[in-house]
mmCIF file with all atom_site columns, C-alpha atoms in Angstrom:
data_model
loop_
_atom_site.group_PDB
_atom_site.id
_atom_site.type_symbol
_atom_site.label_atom_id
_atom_site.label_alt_id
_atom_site.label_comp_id
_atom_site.label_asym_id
_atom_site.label_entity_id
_atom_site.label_seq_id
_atom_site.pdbx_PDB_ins_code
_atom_site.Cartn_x
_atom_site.Cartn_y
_atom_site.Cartn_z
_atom_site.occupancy
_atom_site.B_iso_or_equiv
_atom_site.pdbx_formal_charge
_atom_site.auth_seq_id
_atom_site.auth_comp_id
_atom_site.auth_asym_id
_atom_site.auth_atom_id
_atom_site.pdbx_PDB_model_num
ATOM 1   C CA . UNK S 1 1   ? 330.075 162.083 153.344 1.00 0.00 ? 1   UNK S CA 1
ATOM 2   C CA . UNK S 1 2   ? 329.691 161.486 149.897 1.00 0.00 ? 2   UNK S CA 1
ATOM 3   C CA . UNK S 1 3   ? 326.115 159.987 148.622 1.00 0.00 ? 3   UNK S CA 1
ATOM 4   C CA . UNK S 1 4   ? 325.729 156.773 146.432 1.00 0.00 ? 4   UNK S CA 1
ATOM 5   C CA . UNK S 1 5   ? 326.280 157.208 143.165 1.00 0.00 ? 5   UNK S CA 1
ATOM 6   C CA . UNK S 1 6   ? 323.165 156.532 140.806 1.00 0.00 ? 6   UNK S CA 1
ATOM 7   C CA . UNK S 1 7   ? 322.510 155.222 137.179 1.00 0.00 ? 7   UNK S CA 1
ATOM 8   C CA . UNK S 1 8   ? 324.692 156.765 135.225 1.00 0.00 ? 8   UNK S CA 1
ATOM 9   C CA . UNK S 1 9   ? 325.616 158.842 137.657 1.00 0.00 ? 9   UNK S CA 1
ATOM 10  C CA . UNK S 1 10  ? 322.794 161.594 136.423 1.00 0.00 ? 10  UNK S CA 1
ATOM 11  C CA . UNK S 1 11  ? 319.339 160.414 138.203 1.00 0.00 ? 11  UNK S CA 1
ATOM 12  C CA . UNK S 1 12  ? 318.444 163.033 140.637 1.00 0.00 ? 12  UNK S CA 1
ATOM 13  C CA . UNK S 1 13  ? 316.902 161.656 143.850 1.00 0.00 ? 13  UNK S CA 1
ATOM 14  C CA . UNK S 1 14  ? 313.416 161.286 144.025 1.00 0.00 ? 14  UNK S CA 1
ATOM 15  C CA . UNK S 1 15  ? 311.658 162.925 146.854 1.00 0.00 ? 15  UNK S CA 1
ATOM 16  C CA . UNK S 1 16  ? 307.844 162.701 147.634 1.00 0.00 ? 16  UNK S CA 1
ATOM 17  C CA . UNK S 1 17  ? 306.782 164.696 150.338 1.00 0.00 ? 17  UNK S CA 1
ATOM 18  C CA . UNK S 1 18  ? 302.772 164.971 151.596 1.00 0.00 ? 18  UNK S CA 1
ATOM 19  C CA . UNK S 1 19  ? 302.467 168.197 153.508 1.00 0.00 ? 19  UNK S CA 1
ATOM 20  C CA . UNK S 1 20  ? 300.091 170.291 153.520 1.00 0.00 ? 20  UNK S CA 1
ATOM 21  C CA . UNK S 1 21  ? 302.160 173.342 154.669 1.00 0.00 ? 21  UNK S CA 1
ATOM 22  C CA . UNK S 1 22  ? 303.708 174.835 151.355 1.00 0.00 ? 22  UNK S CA 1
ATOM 23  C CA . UNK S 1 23  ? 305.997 177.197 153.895 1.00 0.00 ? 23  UNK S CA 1
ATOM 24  C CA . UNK S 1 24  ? 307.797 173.808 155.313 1.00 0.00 ? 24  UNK S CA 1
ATOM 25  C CA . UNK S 1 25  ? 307.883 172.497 151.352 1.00 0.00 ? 25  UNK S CA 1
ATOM 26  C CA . UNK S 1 26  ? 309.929 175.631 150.814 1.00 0.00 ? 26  UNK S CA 1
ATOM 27  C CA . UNK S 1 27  ? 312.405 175.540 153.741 1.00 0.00 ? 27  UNK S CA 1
ATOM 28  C CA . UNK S 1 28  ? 312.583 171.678 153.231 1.00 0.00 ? 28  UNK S CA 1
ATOM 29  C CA . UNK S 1 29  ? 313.987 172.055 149.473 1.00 0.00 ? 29  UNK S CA 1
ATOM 30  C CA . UNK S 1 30  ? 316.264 175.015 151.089 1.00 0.00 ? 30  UNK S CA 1
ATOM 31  C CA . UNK S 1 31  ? 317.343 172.098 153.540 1.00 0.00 ? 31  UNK S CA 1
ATOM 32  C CA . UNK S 1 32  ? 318.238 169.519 150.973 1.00 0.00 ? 32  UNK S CA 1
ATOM 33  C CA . UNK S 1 33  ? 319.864 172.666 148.572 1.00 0.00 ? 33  UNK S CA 1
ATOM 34  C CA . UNK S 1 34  ? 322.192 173.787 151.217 1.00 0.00 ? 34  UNK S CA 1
ATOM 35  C CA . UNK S 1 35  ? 323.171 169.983 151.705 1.00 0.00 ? 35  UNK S CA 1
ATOM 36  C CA . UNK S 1 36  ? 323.825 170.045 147.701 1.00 0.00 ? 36  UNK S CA 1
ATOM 37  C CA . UNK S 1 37  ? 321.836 167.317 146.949 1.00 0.00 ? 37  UNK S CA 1
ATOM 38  C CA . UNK S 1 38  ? 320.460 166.264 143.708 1.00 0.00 ? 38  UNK S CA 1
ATOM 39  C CA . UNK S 1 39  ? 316.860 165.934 143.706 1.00 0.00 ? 39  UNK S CA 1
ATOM 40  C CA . UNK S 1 40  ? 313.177 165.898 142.368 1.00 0.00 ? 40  UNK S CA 1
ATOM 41  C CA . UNK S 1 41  ? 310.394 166.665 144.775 1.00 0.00 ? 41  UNK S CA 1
ATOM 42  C CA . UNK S 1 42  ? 307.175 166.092 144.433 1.00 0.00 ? 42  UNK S CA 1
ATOM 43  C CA . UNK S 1 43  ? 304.887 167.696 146.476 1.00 0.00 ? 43  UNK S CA 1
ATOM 44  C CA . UNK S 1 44  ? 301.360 166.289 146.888 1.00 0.00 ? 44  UNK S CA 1
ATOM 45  C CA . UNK S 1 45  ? 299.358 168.684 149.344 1.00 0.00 ? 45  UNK S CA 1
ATOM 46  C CA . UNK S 1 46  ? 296.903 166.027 151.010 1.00 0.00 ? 46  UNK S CA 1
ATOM 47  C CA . UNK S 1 47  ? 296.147 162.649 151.813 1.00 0.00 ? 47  UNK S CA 1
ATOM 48  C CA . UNK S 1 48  ? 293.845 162.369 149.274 1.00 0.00 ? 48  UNK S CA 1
ATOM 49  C CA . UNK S 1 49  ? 296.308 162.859 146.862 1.00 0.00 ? 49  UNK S CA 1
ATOM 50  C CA . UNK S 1 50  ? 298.959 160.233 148.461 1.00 0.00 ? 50  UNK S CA 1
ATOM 51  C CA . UNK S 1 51  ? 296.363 157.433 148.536 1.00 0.00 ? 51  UNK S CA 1
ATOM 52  C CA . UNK S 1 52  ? 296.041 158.212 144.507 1.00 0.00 ? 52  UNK S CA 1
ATOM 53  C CA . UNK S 1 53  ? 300.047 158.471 144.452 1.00 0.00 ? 53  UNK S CA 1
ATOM 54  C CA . UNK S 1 54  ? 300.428 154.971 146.372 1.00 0.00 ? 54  UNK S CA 1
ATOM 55  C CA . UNK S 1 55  ? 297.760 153.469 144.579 1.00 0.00 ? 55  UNK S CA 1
ATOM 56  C CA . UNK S 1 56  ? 299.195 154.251 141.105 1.00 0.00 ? 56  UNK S CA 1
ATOM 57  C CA . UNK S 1 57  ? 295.615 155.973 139.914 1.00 0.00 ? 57  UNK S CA 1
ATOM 58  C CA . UNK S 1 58  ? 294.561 158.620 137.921 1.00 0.00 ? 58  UNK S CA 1
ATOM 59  C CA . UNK S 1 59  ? 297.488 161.015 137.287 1.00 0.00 ? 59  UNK S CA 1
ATOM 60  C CA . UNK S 1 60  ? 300.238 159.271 139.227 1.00 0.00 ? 60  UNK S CA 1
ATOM 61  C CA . UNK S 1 61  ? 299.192 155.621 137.076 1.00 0.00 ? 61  UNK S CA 1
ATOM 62  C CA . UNK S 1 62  ? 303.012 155.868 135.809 1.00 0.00 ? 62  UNK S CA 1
ATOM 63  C CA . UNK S 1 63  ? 305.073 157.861 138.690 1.00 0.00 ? 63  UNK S CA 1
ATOM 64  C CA . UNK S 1 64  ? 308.387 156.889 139.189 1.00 0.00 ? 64  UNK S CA 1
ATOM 65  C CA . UNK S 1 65  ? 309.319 155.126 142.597 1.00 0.00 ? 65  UNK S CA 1
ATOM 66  C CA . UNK S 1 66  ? 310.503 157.549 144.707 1.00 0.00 ? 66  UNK S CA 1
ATOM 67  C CA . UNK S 1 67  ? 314.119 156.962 146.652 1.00 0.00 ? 67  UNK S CA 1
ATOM 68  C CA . UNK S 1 68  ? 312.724 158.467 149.915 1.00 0.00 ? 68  UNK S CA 1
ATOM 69  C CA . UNK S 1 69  ? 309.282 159.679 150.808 1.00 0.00 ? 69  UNK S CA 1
ATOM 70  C CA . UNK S 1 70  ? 308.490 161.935 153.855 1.00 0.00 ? 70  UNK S CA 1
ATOM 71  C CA . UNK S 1 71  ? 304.645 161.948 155.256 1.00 0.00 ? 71  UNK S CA 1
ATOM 72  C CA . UNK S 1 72  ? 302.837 164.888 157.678 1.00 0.00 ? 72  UNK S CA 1
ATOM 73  C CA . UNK S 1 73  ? 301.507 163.242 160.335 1.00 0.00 ? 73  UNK S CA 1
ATOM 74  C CA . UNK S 1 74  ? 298.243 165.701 160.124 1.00 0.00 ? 74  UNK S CA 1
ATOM 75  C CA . UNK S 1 75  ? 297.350 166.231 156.923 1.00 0.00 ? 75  UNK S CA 1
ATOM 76  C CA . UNK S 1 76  ? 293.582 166.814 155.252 1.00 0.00 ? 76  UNK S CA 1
ATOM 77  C CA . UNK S 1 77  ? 291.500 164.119 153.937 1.00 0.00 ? 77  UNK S CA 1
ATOM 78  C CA . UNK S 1 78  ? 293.332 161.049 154.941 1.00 0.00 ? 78  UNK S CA 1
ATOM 79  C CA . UNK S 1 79  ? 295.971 161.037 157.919 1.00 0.00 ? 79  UNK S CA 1
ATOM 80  C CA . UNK S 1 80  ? 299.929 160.458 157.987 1.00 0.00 ? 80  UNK S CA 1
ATOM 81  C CA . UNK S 1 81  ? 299.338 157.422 159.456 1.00 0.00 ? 81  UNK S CA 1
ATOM 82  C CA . UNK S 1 82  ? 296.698 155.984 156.968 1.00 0.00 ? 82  UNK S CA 1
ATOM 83  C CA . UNK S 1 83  ? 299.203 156.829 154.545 1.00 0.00 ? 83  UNK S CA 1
ATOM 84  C CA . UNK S 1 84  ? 302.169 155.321 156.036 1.00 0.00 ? 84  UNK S CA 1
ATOM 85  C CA . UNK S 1 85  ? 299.894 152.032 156.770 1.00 0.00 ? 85  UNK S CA 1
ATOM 86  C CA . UNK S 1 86  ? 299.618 152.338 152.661 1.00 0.00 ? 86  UNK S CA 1
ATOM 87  C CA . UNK S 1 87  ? 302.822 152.488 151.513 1.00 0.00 ? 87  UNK S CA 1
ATOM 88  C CA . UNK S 1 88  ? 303.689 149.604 153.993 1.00 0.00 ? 88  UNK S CA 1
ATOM 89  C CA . UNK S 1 89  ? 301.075 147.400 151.755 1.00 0.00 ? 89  UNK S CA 1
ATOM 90  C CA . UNK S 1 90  ? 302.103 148.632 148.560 1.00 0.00 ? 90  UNK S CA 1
ATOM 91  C CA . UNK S 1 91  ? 304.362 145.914 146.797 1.00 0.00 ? 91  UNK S CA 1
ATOM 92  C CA . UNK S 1 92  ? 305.802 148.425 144.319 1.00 0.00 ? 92  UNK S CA 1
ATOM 93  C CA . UNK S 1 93  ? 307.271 150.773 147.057 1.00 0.00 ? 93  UNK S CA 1
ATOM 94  C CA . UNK S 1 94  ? 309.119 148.126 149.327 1.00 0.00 ? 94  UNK S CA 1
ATOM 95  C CA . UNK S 1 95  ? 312.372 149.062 150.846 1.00 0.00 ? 95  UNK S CA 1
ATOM 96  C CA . UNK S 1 96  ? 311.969 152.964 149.965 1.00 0.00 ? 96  UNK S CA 1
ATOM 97  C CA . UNK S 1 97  ? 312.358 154.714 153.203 1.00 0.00 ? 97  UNK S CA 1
ATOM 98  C CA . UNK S 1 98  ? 308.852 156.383 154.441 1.00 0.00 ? 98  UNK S CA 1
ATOM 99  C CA . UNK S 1 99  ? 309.426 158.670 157.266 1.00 0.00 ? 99  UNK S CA 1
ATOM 100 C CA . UNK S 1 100 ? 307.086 160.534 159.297 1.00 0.00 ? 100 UNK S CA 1
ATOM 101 C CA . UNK S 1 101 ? 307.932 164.289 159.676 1.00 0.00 ? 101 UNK S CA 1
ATOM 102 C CA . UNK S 1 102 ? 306.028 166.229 162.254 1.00 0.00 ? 102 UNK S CA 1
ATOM 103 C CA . UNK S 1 103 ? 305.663 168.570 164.997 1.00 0.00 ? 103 UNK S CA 1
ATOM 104 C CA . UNK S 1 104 ? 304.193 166.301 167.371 1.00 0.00 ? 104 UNK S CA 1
ATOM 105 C CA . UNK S 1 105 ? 306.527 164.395 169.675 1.00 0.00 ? 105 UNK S CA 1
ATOM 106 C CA . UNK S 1 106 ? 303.989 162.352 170.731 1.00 0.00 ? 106 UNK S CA 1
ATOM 107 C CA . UNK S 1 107 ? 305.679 158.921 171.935 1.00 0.00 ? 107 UNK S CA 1
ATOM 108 C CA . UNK S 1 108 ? 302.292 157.021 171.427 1.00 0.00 ? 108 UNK S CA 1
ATOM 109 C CA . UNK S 1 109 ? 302.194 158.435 167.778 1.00 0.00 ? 109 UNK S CA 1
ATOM 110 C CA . UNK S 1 110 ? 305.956 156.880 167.096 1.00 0.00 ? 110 UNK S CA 1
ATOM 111 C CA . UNK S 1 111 ? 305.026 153.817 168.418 1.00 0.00 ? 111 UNK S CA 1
ATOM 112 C CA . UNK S 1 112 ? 302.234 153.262 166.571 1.00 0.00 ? 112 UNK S CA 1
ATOM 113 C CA . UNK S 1 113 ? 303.702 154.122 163.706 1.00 0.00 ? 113 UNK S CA 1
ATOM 114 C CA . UNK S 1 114 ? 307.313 152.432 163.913 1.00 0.00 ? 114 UNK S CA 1
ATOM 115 C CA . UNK S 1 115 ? 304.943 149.736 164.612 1.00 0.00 ? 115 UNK S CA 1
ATOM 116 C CA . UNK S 1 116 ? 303.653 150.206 160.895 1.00 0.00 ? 116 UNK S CA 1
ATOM 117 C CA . UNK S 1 117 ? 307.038 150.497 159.644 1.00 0.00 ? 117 UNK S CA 1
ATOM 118 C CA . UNK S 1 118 ? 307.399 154.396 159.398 1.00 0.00 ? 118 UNK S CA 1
ATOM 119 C CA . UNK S 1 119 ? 311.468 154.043 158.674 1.00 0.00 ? 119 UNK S CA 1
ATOM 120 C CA . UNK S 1 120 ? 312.259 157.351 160.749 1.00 0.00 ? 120 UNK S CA 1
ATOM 121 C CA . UNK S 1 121 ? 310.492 160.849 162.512 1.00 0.00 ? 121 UNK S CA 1
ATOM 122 C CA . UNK S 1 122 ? 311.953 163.830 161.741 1.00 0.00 ? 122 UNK S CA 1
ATOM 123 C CA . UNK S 1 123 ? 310.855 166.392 164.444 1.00 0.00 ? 123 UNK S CA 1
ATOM 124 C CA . UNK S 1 124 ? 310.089 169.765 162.191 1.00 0.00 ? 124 UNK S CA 1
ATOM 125 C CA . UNK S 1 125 ? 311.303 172.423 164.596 1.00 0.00 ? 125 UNK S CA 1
ATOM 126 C CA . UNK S 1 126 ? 310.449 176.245 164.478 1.00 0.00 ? 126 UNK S CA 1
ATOM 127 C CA . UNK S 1 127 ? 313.444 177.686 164.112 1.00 0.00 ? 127 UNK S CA 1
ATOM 128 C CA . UNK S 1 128 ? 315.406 178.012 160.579 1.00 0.00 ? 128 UNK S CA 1
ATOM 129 C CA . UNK S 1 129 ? 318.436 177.242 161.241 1.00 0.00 ? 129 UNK S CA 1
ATOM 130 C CA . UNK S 1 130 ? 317.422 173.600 163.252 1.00 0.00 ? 130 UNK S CA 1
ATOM 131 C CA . UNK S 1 131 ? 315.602 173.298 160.229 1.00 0.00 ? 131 UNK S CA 1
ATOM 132 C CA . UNK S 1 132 ? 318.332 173.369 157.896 1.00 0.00 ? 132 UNK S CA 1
ATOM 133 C CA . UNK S 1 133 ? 319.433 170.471 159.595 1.00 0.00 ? 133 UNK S CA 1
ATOM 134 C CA . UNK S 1 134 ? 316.773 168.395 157.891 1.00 0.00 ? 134 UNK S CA 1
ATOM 135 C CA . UNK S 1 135 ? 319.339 168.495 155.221 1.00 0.00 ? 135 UNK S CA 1
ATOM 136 C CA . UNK S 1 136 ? 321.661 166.569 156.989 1.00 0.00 ? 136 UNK S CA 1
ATOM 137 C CA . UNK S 1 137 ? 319.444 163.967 157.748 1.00 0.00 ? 137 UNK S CA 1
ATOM 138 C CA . UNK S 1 138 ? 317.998 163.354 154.676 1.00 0.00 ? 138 UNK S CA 1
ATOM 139 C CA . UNK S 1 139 ? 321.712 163.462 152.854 1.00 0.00 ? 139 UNK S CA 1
ATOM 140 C CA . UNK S 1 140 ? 321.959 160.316 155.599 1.00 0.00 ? 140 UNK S CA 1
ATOM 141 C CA . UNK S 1 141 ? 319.285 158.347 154.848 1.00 0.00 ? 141 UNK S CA 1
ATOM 142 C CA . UNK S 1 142 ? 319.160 158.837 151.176 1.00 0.00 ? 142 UNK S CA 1
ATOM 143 C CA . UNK S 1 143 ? 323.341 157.213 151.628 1.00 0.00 ? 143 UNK S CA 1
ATOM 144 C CA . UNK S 1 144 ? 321.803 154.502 153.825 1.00 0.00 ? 144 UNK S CA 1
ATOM 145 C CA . UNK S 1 145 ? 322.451 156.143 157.449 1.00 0.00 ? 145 UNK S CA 1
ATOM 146 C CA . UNK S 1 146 ? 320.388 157.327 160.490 1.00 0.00 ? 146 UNK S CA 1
ATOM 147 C CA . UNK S 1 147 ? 317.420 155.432 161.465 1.00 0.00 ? 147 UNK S CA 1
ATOM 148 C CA . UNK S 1 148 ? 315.226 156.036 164.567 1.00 0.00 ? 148 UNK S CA 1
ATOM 149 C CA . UNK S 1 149 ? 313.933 159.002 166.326 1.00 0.00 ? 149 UNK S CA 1
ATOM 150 C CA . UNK S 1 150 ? 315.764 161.874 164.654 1.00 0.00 ? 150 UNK S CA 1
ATOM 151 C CA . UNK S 1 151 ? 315.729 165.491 166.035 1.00 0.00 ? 151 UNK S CA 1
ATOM 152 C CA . UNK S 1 152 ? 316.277 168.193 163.844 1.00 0.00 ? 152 UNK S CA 1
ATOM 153 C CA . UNK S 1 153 ? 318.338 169.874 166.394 1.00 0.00 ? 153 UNK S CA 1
ATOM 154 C CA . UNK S 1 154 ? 321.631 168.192 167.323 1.00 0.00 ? 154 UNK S CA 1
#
């Protein structure tokens, strides 16, 4: 499958991911490298930090809209959910995908957030290899695909 080609066909994708775990950071850009897509993550470690980011304050006044952003459901000072909730408000950031990415399969927690317009949940398994396969479903959604419930494990 071959991914939509961007202006000028040079703009990597931009990725914002709120985690807290730097370990699942790491194997997440391993994911999306071993897909061989083109990309710029940003990392921000905490809610805290996403409220600023969706907000457009302090450092983030003049980020650049990100393509895709992926939210931890349990994260410190402000919860996945607050943040997805957020970005659902935020003018500036309609139609980018915002998917929840988690270790909880809790079915209340995807209703309540598909309910506030979370686009997908990607399950984060344990094992590497399943988690490789993150790669695969980003590729997808970043080309317009997959929407739903999306296991990491096929």
């Amino acid at each position: 499958m071959k991914l939509p080609k961007l202006a000028a066909d040079t703009r990597p994708y931009s990725i914002l991911v709120i985690e807290d775990n730097g370990s699942d950071v790491f194997l997440l850009e391993r994911a999306l490298n071993r897909q061989h897509i083109n990309f710029q993550l940003t990392h921000l470690h905490d809610g805290g930090e996403a409220l600023a980011f969706v907000r457009r304050e302090g450092p983030y006044e003049k980020s650049p809209r990100p393509d895709l952003i992926l939210v931890d459901l349990n994260l410190p000072k402000v919860d996945g959910e607050e943040i997805i909730r957020q970005i659902r408000s935020a003018k500036h950031l309609d139609g980018v995908p915002a998917c929840v990415w988690t270790s909880s399969e809790s079915v209340l927690d995807r209703a309540s957030l598909s309910h506030l317009g979370a686009s997908q949940f990607i399950f984060k398994p344990s094992g590497l290899e399943q988690f490789m396969q993150i790669g695969e479903t980003l590729k997808n959604l970043l080309s317009g695909g997959v929407r739903g419930v999306t296991p990491a494990i096929s």
